[in-house]
Coordinates of C-alpha atoms and ligand atoms in Angstrom, one line a residue:
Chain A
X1 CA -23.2 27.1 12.3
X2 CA -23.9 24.7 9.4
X3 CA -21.1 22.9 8.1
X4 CA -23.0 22.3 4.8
X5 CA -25.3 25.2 3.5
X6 CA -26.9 24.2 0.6
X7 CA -29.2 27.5 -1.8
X8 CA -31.2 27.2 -4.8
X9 CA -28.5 24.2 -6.7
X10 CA -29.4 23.4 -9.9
X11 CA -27.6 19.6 -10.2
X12 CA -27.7 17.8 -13.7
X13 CA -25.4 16.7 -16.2
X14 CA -23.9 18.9 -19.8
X15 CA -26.0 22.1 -18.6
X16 CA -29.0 19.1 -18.3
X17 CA -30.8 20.3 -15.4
X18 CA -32.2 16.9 -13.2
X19 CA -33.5 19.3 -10.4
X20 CA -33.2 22.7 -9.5
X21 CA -34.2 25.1 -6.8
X22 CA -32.9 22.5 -3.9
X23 CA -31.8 24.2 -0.5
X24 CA -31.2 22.9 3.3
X25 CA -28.1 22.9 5.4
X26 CA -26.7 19.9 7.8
X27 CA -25.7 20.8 10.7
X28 CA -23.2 19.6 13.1
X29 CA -24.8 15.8 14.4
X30 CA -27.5 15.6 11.9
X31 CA -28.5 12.5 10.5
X32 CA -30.2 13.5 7.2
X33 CA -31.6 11.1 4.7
X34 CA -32.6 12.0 0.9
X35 CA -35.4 10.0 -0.5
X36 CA -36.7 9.9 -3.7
X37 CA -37.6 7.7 -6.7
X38 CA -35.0 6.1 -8.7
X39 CA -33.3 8.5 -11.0
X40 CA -34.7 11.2 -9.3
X41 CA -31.0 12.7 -9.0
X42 CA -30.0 11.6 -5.4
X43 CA -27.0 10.2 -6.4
X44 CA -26.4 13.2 -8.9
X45 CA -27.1 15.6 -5.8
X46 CA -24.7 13.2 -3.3
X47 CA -21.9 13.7 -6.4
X48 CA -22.3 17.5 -6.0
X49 CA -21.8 17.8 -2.6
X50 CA -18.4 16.2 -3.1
X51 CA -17.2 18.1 -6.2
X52 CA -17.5 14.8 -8.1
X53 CA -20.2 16.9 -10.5
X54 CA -20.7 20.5 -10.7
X55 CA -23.8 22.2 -10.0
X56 CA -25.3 24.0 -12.7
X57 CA -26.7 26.9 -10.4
X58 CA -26.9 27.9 -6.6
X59 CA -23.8 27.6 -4.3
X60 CA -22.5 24.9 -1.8
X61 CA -21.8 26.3 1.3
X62 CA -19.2 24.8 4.0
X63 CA -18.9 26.0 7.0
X64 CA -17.9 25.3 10.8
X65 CA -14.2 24.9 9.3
X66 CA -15.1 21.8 7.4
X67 CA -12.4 20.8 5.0
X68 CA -12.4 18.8 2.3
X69 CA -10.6 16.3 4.1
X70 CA -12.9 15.7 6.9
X71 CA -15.8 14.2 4.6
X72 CA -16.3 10.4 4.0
X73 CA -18.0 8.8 1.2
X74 CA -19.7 5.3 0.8
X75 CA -20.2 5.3 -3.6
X76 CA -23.8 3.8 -4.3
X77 CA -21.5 1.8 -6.9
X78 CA -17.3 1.3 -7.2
X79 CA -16.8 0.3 -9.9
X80 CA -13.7 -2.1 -9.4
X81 CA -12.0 -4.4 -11.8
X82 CA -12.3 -7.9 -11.4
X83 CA -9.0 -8.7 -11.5
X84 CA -7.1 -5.7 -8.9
X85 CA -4.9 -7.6 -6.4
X86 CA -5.7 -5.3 -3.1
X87 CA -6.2 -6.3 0.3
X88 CA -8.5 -5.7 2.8
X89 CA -5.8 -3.4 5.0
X90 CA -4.7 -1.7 2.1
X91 CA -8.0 0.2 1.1
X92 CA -9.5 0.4 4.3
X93 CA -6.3 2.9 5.1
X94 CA -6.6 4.8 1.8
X95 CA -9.7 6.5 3.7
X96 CA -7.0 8.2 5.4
X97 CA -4.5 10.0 2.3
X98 CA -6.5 13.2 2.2
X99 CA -5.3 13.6 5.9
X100 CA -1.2 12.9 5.0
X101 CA -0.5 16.1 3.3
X102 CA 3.4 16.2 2.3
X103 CA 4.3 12.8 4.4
X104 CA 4.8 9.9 1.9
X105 CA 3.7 7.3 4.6
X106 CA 0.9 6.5 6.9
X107 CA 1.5 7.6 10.7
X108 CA 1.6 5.1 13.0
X109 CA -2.2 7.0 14.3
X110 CA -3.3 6.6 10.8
X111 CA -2.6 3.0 10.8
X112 CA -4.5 2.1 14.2
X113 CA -7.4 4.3 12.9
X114 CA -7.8 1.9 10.1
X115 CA -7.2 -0.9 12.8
X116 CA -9.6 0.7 14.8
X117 CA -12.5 1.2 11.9
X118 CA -12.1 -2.3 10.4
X119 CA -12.7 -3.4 14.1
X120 CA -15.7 -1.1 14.0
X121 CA -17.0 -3.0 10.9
X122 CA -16.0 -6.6 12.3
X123 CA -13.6 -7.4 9.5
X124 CA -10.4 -7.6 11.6
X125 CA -10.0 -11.4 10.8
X126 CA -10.1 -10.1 6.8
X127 CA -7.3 -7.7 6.9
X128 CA -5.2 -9.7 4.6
X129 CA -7.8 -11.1 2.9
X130 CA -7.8 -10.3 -1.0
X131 CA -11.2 -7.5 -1.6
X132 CA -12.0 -9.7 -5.0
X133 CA -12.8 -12.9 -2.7
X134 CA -15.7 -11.5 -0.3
X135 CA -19.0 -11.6 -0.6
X136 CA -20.8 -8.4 -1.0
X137 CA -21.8 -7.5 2.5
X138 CA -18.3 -7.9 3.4
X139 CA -16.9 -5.3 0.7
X140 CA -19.6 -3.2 1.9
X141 CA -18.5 -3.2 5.4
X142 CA -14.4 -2.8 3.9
X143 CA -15.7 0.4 1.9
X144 CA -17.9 1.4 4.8
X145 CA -14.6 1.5 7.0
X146 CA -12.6 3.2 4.6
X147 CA -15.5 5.9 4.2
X148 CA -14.7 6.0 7.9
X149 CA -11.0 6.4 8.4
X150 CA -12.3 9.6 6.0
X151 CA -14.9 11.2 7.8
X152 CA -13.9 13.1 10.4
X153 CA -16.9 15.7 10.9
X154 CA -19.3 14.5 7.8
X155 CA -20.3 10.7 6.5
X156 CA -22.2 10.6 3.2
X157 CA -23.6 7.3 1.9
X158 CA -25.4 6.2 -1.1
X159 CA -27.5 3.4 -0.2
X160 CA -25.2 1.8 2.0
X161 CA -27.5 -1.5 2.3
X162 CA -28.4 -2.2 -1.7
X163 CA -27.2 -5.9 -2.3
X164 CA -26.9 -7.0 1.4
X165 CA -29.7 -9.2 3.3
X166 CA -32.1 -8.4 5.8
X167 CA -30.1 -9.2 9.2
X168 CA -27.0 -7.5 7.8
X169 CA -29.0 -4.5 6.5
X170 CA -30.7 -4.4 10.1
X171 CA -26.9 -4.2 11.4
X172 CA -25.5 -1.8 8.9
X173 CA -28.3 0.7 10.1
X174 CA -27.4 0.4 13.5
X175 CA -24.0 0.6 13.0
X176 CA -24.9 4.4 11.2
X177 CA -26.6 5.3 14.1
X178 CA -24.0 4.6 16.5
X179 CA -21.7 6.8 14.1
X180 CA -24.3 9.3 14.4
X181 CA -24.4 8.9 18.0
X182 CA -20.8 9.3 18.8
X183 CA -21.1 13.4 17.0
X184 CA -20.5 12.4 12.7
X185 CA -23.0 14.2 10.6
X186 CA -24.6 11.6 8.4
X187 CA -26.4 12.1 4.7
X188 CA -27.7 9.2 3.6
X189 CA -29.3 8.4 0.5
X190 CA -32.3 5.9 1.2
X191 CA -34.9 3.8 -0.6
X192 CA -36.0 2.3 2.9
X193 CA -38.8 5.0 3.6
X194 CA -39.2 3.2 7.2
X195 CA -35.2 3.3 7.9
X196 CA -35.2 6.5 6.9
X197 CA -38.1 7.4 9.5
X198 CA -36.8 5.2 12.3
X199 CA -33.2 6.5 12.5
X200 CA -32.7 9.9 10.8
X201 CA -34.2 13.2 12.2
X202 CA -34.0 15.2 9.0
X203 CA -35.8 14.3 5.6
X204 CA -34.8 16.0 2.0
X205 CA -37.0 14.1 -0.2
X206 CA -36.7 15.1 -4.1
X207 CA -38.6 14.8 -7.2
X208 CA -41.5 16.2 -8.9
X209 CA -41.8 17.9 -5.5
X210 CA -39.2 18.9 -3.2
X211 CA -39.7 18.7 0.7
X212 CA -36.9 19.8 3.1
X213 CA -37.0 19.0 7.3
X214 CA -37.3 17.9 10.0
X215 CA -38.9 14.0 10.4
X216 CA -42.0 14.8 12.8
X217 CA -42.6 17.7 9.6
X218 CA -42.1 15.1 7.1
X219 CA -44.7 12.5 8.6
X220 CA -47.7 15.8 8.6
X221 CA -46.2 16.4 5.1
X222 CA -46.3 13.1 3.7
X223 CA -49.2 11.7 5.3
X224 CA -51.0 10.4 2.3
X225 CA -48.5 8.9 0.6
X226 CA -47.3 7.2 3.6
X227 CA -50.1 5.7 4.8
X228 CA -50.3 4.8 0.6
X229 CA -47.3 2.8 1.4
X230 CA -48.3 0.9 4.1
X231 CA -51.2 0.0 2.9
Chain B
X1 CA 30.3 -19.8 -17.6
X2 CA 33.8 -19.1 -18.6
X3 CA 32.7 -17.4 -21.8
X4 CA 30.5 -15.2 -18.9
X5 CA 33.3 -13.8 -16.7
X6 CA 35.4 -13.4 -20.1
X7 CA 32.3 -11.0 -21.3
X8 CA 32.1 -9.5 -18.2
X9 CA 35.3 -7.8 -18.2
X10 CA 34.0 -5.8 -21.3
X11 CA 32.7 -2.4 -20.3
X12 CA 29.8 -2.4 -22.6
X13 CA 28.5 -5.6 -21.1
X14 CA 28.7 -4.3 -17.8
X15 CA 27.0 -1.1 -18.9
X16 CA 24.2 -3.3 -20.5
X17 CA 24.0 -4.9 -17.4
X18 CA 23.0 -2.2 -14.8
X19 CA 20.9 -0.5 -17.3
X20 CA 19.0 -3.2 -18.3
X21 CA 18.4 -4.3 -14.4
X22 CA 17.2 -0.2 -13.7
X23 CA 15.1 -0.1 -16.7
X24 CA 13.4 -3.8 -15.8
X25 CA 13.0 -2.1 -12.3
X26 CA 11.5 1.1 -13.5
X27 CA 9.1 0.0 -16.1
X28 CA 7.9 -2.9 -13.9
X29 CA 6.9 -0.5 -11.3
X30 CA 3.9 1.5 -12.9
X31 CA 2.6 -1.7 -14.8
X32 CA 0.2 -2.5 -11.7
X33 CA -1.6 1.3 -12.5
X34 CA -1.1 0.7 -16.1
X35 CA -2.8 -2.5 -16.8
X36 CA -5.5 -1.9 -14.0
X37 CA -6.3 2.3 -15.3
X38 CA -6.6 0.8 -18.8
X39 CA -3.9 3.0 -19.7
X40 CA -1.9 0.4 -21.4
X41 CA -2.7 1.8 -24.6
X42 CA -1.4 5.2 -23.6
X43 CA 2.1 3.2 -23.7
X44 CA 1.6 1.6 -26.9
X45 CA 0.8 5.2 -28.3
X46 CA 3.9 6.9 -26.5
X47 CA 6.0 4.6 -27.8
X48 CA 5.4 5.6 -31.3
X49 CA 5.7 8.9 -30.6
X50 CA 9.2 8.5 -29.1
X51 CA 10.1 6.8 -32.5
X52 CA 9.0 9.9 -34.6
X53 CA 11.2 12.0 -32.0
X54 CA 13.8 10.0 -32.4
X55 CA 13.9 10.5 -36.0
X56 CA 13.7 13.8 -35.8
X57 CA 16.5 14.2 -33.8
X58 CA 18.6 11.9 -35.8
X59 CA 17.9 14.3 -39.2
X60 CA 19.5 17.1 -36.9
X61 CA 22.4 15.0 -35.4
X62 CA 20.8 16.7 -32.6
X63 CA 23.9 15.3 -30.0
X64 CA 21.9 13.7 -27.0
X65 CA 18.6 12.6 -28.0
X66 CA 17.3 12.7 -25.3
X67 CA 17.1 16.8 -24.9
X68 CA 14.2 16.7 -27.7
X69 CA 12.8 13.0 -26.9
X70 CA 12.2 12.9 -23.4
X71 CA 10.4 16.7 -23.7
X72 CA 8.3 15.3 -26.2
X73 CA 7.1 11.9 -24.9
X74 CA 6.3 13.4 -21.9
X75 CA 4.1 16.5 -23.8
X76 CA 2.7 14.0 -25.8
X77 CA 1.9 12.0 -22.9
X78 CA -0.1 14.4 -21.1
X79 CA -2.0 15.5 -24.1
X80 CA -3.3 11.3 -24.3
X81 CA -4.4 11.2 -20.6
X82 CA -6.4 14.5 -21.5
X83 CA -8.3 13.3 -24.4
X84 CA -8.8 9.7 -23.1
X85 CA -9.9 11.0 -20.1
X86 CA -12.8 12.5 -22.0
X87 CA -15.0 9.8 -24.0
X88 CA -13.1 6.7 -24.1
X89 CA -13.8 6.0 -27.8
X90 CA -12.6 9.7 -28.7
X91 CA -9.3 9.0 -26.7
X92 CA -9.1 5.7 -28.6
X93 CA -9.2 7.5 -32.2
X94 CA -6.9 10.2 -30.8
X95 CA -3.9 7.4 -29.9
X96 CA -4.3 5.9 -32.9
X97 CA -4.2 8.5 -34.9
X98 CA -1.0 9.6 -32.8
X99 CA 0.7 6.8 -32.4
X100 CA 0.4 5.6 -36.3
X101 CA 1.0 9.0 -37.4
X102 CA 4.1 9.7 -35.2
X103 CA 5.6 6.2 -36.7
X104 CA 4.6 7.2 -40.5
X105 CA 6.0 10.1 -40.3
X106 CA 9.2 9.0 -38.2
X107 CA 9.9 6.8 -40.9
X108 CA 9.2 9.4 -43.8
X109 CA 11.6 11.3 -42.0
X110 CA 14.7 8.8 -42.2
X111 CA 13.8 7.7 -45.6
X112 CA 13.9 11.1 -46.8
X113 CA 16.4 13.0 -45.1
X114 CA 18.6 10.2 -43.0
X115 CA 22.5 10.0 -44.0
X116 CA 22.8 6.8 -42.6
X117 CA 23.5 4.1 -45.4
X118 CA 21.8 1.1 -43.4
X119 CA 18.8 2.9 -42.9
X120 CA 16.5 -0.5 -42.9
X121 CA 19.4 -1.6 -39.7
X122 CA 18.6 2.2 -38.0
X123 CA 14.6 1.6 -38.2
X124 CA 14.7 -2.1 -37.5
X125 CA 17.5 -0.8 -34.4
X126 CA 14.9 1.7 -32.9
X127 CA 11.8 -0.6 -33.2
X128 CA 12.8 -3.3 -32.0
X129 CA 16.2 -2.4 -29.8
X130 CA 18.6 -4.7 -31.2
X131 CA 21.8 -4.4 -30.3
X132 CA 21.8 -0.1 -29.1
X133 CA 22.5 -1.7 -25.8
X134 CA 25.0 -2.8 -26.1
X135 CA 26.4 0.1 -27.8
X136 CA 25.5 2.1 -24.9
X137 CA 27.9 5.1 -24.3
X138 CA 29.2 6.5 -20.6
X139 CA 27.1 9.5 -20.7
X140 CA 23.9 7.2 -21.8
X141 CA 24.5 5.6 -19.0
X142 CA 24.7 8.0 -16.5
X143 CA 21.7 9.5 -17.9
X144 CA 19.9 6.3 -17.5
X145 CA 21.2 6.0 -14.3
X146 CA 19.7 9.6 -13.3
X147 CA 16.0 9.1 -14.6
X148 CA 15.8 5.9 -13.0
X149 CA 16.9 6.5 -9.5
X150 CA 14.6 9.5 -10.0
X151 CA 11.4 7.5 -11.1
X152 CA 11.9 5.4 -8.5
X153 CA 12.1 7.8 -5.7
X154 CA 9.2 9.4 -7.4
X155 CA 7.3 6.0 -6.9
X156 CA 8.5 5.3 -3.1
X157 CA 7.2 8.9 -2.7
X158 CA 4.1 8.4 -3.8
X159 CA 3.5 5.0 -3.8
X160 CA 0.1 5.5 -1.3
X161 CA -1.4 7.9 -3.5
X162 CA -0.4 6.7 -6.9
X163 CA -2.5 3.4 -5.1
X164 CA -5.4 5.6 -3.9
X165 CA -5.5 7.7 -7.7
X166 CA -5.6 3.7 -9.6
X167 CA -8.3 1.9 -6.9
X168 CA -10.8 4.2 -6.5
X169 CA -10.6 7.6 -8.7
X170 CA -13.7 8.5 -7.4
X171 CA -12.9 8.6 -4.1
X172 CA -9.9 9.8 -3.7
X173 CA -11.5 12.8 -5.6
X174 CA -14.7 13.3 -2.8
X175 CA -12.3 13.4 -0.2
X176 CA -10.2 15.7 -1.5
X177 CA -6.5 14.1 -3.1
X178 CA -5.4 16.3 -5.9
X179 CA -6.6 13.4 -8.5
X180 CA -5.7 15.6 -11.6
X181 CA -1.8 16.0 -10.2
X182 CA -1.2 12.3 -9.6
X183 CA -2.6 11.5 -12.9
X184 CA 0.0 13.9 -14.6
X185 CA 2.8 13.1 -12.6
X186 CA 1.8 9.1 -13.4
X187 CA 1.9 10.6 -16.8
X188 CA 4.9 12.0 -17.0
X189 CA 6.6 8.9 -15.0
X190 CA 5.5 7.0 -17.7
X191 CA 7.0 9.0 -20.7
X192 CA 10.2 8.7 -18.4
X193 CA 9.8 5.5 -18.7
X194 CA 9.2 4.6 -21.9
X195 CA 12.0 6.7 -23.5
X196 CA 14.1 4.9 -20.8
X197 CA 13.3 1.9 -21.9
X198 CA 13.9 2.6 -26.0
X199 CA 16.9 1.6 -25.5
X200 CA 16.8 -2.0 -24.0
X201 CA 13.9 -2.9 -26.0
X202 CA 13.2 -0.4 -28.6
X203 CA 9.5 0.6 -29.4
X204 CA 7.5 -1.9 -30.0
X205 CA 8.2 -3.7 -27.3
X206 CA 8.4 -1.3 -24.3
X207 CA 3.9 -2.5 -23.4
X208 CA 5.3 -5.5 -23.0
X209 CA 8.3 -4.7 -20.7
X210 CA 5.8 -2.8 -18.7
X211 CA 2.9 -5.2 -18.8
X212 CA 4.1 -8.5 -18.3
X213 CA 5.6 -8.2 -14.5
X214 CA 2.5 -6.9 -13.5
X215 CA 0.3 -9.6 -15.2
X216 CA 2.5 -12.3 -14.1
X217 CA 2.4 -10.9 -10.4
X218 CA -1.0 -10.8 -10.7
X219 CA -1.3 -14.3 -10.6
X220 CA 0.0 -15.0 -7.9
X221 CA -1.0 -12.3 -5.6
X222 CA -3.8 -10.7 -3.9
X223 CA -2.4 -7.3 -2.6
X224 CA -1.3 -4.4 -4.4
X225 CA 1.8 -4.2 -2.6
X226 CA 3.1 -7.6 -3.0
X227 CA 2.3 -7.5 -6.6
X228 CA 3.9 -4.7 -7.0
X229 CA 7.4 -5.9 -4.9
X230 CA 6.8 -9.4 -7.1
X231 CA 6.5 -8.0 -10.5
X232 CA 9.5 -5.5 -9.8
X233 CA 11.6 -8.6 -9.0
X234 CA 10.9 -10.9 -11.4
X235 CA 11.0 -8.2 -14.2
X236 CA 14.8 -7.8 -13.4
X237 CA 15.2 -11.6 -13.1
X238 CA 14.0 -11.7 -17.1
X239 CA 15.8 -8.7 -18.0
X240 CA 19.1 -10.4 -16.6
X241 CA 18.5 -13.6 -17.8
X242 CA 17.2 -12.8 -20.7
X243 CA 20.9 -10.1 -21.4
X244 CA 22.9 -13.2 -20.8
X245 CA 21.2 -15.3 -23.1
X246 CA 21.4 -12.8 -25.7
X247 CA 25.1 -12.1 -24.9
X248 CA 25.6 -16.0 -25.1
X249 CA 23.2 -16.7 -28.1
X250 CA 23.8 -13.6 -30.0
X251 CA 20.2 -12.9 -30.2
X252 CA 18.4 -9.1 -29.9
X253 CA 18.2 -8.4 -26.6
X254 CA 15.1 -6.8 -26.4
X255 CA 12.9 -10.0 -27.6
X256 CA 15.1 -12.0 -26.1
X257 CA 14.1 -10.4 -22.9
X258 CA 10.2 -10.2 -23.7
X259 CA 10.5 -13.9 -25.3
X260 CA 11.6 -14.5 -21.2
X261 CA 9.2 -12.4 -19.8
X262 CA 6.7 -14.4 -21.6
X263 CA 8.0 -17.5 -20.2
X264 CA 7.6 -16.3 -17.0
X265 CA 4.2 -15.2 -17.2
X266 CA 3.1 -18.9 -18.4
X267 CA 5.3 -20.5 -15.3
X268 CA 3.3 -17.4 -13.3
X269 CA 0.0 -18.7 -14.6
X270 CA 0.8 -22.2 -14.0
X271 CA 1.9 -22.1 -10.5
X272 CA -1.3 -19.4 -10.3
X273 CA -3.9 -22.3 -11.4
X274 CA -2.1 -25.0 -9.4
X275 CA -1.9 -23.6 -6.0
X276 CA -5.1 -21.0 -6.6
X277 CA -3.0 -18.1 -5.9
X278 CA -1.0 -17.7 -2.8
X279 CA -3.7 -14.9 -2.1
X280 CA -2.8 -12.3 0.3
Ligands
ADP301 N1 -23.0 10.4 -15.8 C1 -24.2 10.7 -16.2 N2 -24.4 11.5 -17.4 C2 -25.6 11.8 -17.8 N3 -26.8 11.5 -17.1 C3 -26.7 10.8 -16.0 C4 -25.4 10.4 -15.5 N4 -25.6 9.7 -14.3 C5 -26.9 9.7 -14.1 N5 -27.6 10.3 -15.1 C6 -29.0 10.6 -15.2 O1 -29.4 11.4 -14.1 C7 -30.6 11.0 -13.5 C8 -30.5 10.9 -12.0 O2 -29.6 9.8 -11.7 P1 -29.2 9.4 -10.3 O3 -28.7 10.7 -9.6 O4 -28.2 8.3 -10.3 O5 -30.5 9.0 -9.6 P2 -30.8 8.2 -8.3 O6 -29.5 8.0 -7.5 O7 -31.8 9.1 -7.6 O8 -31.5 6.9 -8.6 C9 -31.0 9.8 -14.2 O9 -32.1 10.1 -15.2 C10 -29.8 9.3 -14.9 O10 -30.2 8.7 -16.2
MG302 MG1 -28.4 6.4 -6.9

């Protein structure tokens, strides 16, 4: 069963409709990537998913059991003051307060699940480093864990790699796909058409048109264009 | 110092005392979420509207002020986060149109109907604290005592969250917290708060009771928790210090004690610039 059926939404902002008519489902172990222009609504559909928006029209589906607690979510932007004194340790374990329910504290398995994930992201030595004093690959990799400690069954990112160079974007990738590998569900919003074909195996591409499956479907679909953008 | 242990034995001093350090402790606590949600202003508004109340309640000798102030302020306060939660510059004109409203008409209010023959020392008392606290009364006391082990408990509670709801809104909200609740019950603490603190400081200087620690702390340190234990302490360090100067001086209290917390904040900054932060 899926655990996110998606039919017909409508996404958009004040009754504003951006797209409409969208539908697909991630199942279990997918590694789905949206593609699309800029402003073409892939952040807008990514907010909708998580209750962040509200669609307009259509229904979003969970199944499989999944909670609301069992998602993870890498923002395209977060916005964060300047100025906030946090560490590293401190919001890499936030990822994990959907899952205390009534208990004030962390458990001691929630605090070696954040050890665990910054581990993951190679930022163990950063711990009690201050967030406002890395460079931006770094907080990407400290969000990136807390988006972990989070996602338990689904991982949704929104262009996890804007802002970071080429080796480290070549990393990040691989470090999705070993998520992927190890049974998460990933959506991943994408502007990288290549990174999108190299390590997803489903493709929801919006704009003027709409195009929904698998990646061998996508390549016959998209033929033209792609070869467009090689050349 | 003699002239201290001779003022000690006074019960009123003594009372001053522990409510002054609970209140310092209390209001220091949500000044990290304040200053960093932007909701600074919603304190600055709240205080005014804890004025009006207070006028009101004085017109009907209402015994206990508190029964009408606190219900109020904390209404009042909810109704802010609402609007400003909306379109910022709509919640703007919304707190200012509270807040100076709420003080008009609070001192309307006394003008028209108080019995009090220094009314300019009753205004003057309630803006800016003066002496009310040392004037404080058993059952004020045990009131104050009340609210502020429970804020505090309410803060050890739910300390994680309240961080989770002030970094990262958005978040918190995809993966499910209750984002709405936290921002009431922060709400709410803060109305607590700020009628709390009416009577160490008075009204217009409660932002700064609650603002200072937290800017001072923040110069200093580079983790939410340690700012928060910092600015906790050195708020009751200012409060105290700044009760015995008063006592010994015979200045107000409450801008004594934000003429101190001031102080503080420029040592905070200095040692902050020197050393580049202690970080971590
Ligand atoms: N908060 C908002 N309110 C109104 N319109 C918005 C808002 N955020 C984005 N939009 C508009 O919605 C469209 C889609 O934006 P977005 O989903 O961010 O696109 P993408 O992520 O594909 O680049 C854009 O035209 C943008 O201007
Ligand atoms: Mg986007």
């Amino acid at each position: 069963m899926a655990l996110i059926t998606v039919k017909n939404l409508a996404i958009g902002y004040d009754s504003q409709a951006i797209l409409a008519g969208l539908s697909f489902e991630v199942n279990p172990g997918d590694y789905l990537c949206i593609i699309g222009e800029n402003g073409s609504g892939k952040s807008t559909l990514m907010k909708t998913l998580l209750g962040l928006s509200s669609p307009l029209d259509g229904e979003i589906v969970p199944g499989d059991g999944l909670k609301k607690n069992e998602i993870g979510y890498l923002p395209q932007q977060t916005f964060i003051q300047r100025d906030f004194p946090v560490s590293v340790r401190e919001i890499v374990i936030s990822g994990c307060q959907s899952k205390m329910g009534f208990h004030p504290f962390y458990s001691s398995k929630q605090r070696k699940e954040a050890e665990k994930n910054m581990e993951k992201m190679g930022i163990t030595d950063l711990a009690d480093r201050c967030y406002r004093e890395l460079s931006g690959g770094q907080q990407q990799r400290v969000l990136l864990a807390r988006a972990l400690c989070a996602a338990e069954k689904v991982l949704l990112l929104d262009e996890p790699v804007s802002g970071l160079d080429p080796d480290v974007t070549a990393e990040m990738y691989e470090l999705i796909k070993s998520l992927n590998d190890e049974g998460l569900a990933i959506i991943m919003i994408s502007h990288d058409i290549f990174a999108a074909m190299k390590y997803s195996d489903h493709i929801l591409h919006i704009g003027d048109e709409l195009f929904y499956g698998t990646k061998e479907n996508y390549l016959i679909y998209a033929k033209e264009d792609l070869s467009k953008w090689i050349n | 110092m003699d002239k201290l242990i001779l003022y000690m034995q006074y019960p009123f001093v003594r009372y001053a005392l522990i409510v002054g350090t609970l209140i310092a402790l209390c209001s220091s606590l949500l000044g990290v979420t304040l200053v960093l949600k932007r909701f600074s202003f919603i304190g600055d508004g709240l205080s005014h509207v804890a004025f009006g109340a207070i006028a009101i309640a004085s017109i009907f000798s209402i015994e206990g002020k508190m029964v009408l102030v606190l219900p109020i302020t904390i209404i009042s306060a909810i109704l802010l986060l609402r609007t400003g939660q909306n379109t910022r510059v709509k919640g703007d004109a919304a707190i200012a149109m509270i807040s100076v409203g709420a003080l008009a008409f609070g001192y309307l209010l006394m003008n028209l109907f108080g019995t009090s023959a220094n009314l300019t020392g009753d205004v003057c008392s309630t803006l800016f604290g003066s002496t009310s606290i040392l004037t404080l009364t058993q059952s004020e006391v045990w009131i104050c005592v009340v609210l502020s082990i429970l804020v505090v408990v309410l803060f050890i509670l739910f300390y994680n969250k309240l961080f989770a709801v002030t970094f990262d809104e958005n978040f918190a909200k995809a993966i499910g917290t209750n984002v709405n609740g936290y921002n009431l019950l922060i709400a709410t603490v803060i109305a607590i708060i700020i009628v709390l603190s009416m009577n160490l400081v008075g009204s217009l200087l409660i932002s700064a009771l609650i603002i200072f620690p937290a800017l001072s702390a923040m110069r200093l340190f580079g983790s939410f928790k340690k700012v928060t234990v910092f600015s906790a302490f050195i708020s009751v360090v200012c409060a105290l210090t700044g009760i015995f100067i008063s006592i010994l001086a015979g200045t107000p209290v409450g801008s004594t004690i934000v003429a101190t917390q001031v102080a503080a904040f420029a040592v905070c900054c200095l040692v902050g610039s020197v050393m580049g932060g202690i970080r971590t």
